mmCIF file of C-alpha atoms in Angstrom:
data_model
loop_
_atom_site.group_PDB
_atom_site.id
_atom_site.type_symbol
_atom_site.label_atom_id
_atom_site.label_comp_id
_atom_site.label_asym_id
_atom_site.label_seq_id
_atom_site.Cartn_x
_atom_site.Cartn_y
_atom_site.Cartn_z
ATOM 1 C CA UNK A 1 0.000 0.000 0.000
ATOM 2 C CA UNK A 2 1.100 3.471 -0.361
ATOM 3 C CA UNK A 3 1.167 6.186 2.085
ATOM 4 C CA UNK A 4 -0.560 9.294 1.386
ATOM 5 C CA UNK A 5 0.290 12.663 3.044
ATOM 6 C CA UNK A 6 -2.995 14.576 4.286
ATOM 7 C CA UNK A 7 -2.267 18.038 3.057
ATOM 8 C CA UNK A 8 1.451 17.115 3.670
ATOM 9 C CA UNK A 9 1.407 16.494 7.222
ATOM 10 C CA UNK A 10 3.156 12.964 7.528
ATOM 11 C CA UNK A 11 3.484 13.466 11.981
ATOM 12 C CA UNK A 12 0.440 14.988 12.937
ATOM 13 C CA UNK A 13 -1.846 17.790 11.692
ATOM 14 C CA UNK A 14 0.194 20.642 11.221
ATOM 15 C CA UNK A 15 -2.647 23.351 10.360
ATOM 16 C CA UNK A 16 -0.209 26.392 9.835
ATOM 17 C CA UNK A 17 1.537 24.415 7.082
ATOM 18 C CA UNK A 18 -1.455 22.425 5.499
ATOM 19 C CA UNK A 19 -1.299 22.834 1.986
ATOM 20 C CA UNK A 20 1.607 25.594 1.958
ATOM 21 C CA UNK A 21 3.762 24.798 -1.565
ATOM 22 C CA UNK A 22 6.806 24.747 0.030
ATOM 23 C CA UNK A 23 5.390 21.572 3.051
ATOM 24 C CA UNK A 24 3.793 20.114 -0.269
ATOM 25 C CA UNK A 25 7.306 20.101 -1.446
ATOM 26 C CA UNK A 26 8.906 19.185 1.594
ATOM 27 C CA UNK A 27 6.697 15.553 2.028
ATOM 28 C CA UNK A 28 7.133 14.944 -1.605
ATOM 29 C CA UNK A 29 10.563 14.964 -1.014
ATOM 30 C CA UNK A 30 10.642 12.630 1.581
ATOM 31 C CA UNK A 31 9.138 10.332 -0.786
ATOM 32 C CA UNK A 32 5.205 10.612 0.047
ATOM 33 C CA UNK A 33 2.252 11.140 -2.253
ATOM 34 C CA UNK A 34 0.270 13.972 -0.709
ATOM 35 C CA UNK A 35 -3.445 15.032 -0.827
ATOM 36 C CA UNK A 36 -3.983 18.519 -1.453
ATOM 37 C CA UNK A 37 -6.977 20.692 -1.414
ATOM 38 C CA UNK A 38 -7.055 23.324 -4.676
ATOM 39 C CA UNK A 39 -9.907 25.985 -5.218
ATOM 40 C CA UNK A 40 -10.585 27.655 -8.198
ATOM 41 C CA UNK A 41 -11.208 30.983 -9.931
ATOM 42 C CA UNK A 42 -9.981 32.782 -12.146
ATOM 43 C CA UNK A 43 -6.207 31.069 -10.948
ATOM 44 C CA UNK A 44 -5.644 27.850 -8.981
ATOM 45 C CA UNK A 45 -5.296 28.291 -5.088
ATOM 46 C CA UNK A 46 -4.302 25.810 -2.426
ATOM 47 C CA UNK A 47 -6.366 25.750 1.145
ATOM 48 C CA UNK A 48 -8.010 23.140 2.989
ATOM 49 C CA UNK A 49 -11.274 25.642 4.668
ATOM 50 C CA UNK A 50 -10.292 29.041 1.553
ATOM 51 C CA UNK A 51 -7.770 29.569 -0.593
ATOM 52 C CA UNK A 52 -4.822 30.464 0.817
ATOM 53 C CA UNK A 53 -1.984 30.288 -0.757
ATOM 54 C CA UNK A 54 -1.756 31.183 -5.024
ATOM 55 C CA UNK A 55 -0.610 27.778 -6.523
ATOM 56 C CA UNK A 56 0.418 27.245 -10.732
ATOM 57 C CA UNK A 57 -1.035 24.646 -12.736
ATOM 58 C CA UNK A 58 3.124 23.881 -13.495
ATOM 59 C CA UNK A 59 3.309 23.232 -9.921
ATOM 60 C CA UNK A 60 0.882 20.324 -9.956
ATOM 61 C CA UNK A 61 1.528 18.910 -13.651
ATOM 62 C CA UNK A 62 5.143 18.687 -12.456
ATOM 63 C CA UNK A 63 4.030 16.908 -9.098
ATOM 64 C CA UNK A 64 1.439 14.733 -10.878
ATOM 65 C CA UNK A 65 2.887 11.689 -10.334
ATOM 66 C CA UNK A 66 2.341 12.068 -6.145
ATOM 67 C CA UNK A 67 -0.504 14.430 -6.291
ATOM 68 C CA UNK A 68 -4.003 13.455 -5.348
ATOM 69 C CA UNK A 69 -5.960 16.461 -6.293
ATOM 70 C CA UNK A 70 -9.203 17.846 -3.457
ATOM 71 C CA UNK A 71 -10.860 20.160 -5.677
ATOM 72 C CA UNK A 72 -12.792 21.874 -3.150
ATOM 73 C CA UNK A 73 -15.006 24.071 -6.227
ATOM 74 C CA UNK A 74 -16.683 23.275 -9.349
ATOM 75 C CA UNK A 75 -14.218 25.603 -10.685
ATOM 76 C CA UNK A 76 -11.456 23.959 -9.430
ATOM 77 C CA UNK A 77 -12.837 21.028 -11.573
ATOM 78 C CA UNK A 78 -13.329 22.934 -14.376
ATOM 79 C CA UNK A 79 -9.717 23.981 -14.806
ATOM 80 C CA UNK A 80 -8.122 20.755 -13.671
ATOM 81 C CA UNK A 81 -10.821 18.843 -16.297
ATOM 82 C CA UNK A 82 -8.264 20.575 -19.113
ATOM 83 C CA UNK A 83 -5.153 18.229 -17.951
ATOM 84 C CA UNK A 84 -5.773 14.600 -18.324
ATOM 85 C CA UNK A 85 -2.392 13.893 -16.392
ATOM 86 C CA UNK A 86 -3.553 15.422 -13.197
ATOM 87 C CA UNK A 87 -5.390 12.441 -10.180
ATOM 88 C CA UNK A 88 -8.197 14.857 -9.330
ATOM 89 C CA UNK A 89 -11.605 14.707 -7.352
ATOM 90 C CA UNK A 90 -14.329 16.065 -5.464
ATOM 91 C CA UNK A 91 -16.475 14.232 -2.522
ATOM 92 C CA UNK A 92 -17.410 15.755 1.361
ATOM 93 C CA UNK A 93 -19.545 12.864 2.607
ATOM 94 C CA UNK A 94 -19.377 10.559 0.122
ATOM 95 C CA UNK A 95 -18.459 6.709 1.400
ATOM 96 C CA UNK A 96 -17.085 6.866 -2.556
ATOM 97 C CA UNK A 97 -15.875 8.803 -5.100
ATOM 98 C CA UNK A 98 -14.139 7.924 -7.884
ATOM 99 C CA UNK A 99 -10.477 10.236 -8.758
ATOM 100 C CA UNK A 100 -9.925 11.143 -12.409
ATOM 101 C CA UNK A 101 -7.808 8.223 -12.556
ATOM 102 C CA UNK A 102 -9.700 5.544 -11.628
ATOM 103 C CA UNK A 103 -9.166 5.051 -7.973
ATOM 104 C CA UNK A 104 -11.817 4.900 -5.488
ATOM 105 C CA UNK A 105 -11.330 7.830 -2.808
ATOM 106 C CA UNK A 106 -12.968 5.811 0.796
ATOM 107 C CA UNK A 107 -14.239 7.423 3.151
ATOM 108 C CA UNK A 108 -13.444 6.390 6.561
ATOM 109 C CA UNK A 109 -14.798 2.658 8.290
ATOM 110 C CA UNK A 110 -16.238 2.008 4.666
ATOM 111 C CA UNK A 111 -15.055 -1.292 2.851
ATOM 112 C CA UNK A 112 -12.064 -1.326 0.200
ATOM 113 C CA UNK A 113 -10.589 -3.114 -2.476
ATOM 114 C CA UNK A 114 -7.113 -3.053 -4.551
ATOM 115 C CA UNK A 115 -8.261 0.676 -6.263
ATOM 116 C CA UNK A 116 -9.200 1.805 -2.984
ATOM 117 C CA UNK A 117 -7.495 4.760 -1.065
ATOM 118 C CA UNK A 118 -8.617 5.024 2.644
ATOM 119 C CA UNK A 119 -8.539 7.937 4.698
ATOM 120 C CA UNK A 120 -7.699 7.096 8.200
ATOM 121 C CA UNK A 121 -6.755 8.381 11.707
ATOM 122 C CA UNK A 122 -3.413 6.749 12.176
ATOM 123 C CA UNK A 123 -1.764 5.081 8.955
ATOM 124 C CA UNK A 124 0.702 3.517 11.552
ATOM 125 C CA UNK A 125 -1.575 1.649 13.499
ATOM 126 C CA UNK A 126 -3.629 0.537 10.539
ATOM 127 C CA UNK A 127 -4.535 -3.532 10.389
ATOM 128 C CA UNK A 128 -7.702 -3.776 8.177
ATOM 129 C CA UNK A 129 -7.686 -5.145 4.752
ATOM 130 C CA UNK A 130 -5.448 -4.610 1.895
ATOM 131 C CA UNK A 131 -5.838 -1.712 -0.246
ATOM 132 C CA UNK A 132 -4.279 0.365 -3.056
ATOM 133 C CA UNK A 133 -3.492 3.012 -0.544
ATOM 134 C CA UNK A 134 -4.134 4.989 3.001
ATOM 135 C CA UNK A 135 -4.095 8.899 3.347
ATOM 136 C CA UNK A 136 -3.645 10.463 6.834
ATOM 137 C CA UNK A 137 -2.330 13.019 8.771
ATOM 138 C CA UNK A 138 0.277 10.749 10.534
ATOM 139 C CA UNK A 139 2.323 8.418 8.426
ATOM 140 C CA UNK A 140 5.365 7.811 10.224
#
């Protein structure tokens, strides 16, 4: 399974650096995937509750690889919609949603399989079933 960074906390939720470029950077570095939350408007934002902090479509075409994409707006959508490279989706209460890629965002307690990427608490003291991935705010 692989671990996903929650807004690129990786020990704990870290709410003055959630979603700031340069702690996106920083977990990616480290070798983590990361969840990000992007807004939309007339540019690209990153920011869990608003946007926050101005972010480049460059930015997340070059981190595509280990970016799973919140859009938090139909906007957000809308501009992401234009780049088939970028893992993108939208949910709040879903138990599923399915990412522009194919894999099956789960919310938490809800049953997986192999495309399955489960939010949880604690990615360290996870024991349920195999899945394609878990995303939390404490991964190590």
């Amino acid at each position: 399974m692989i671990l996903i960074s929650h807004r690129g906390n990786i020990s704990g939720p870290n709410p003055e650096k959630e979603n700031h470029p340069d702690y996106i950077i920083e977990t990616l570095s480290k070798g983590y995937d990361v969840e990000i939350d992007v807004w939309g408007d007339k540019e690209l934002w990153l920011g869990h509750d608003k946007p926050q902090y101005k972010c480049s479509v460059s930015f997340l075409i070059n981190n595509y690889q280990k970016l799973w994409i919140h859009c938090k707006n139909l906007i957000a959508i809308d501009i992401l919609s234009e780049f088939k490279v970028l893992n993108y989706f939208w949910h709040q209460n879903d138990d599923f949603t399915l990412t522009s890629k194919n894999f099956i965002w789960t919310y938490p307690g809800k049953h997986v399989c192999n495309k399955s990427v489960l939010v949880v608490d604690d990615a360290r003291e996870y024991a349920g079933p195999i899945c394609f991935g878990l995303c939390s705010d404490y991964l190590r």
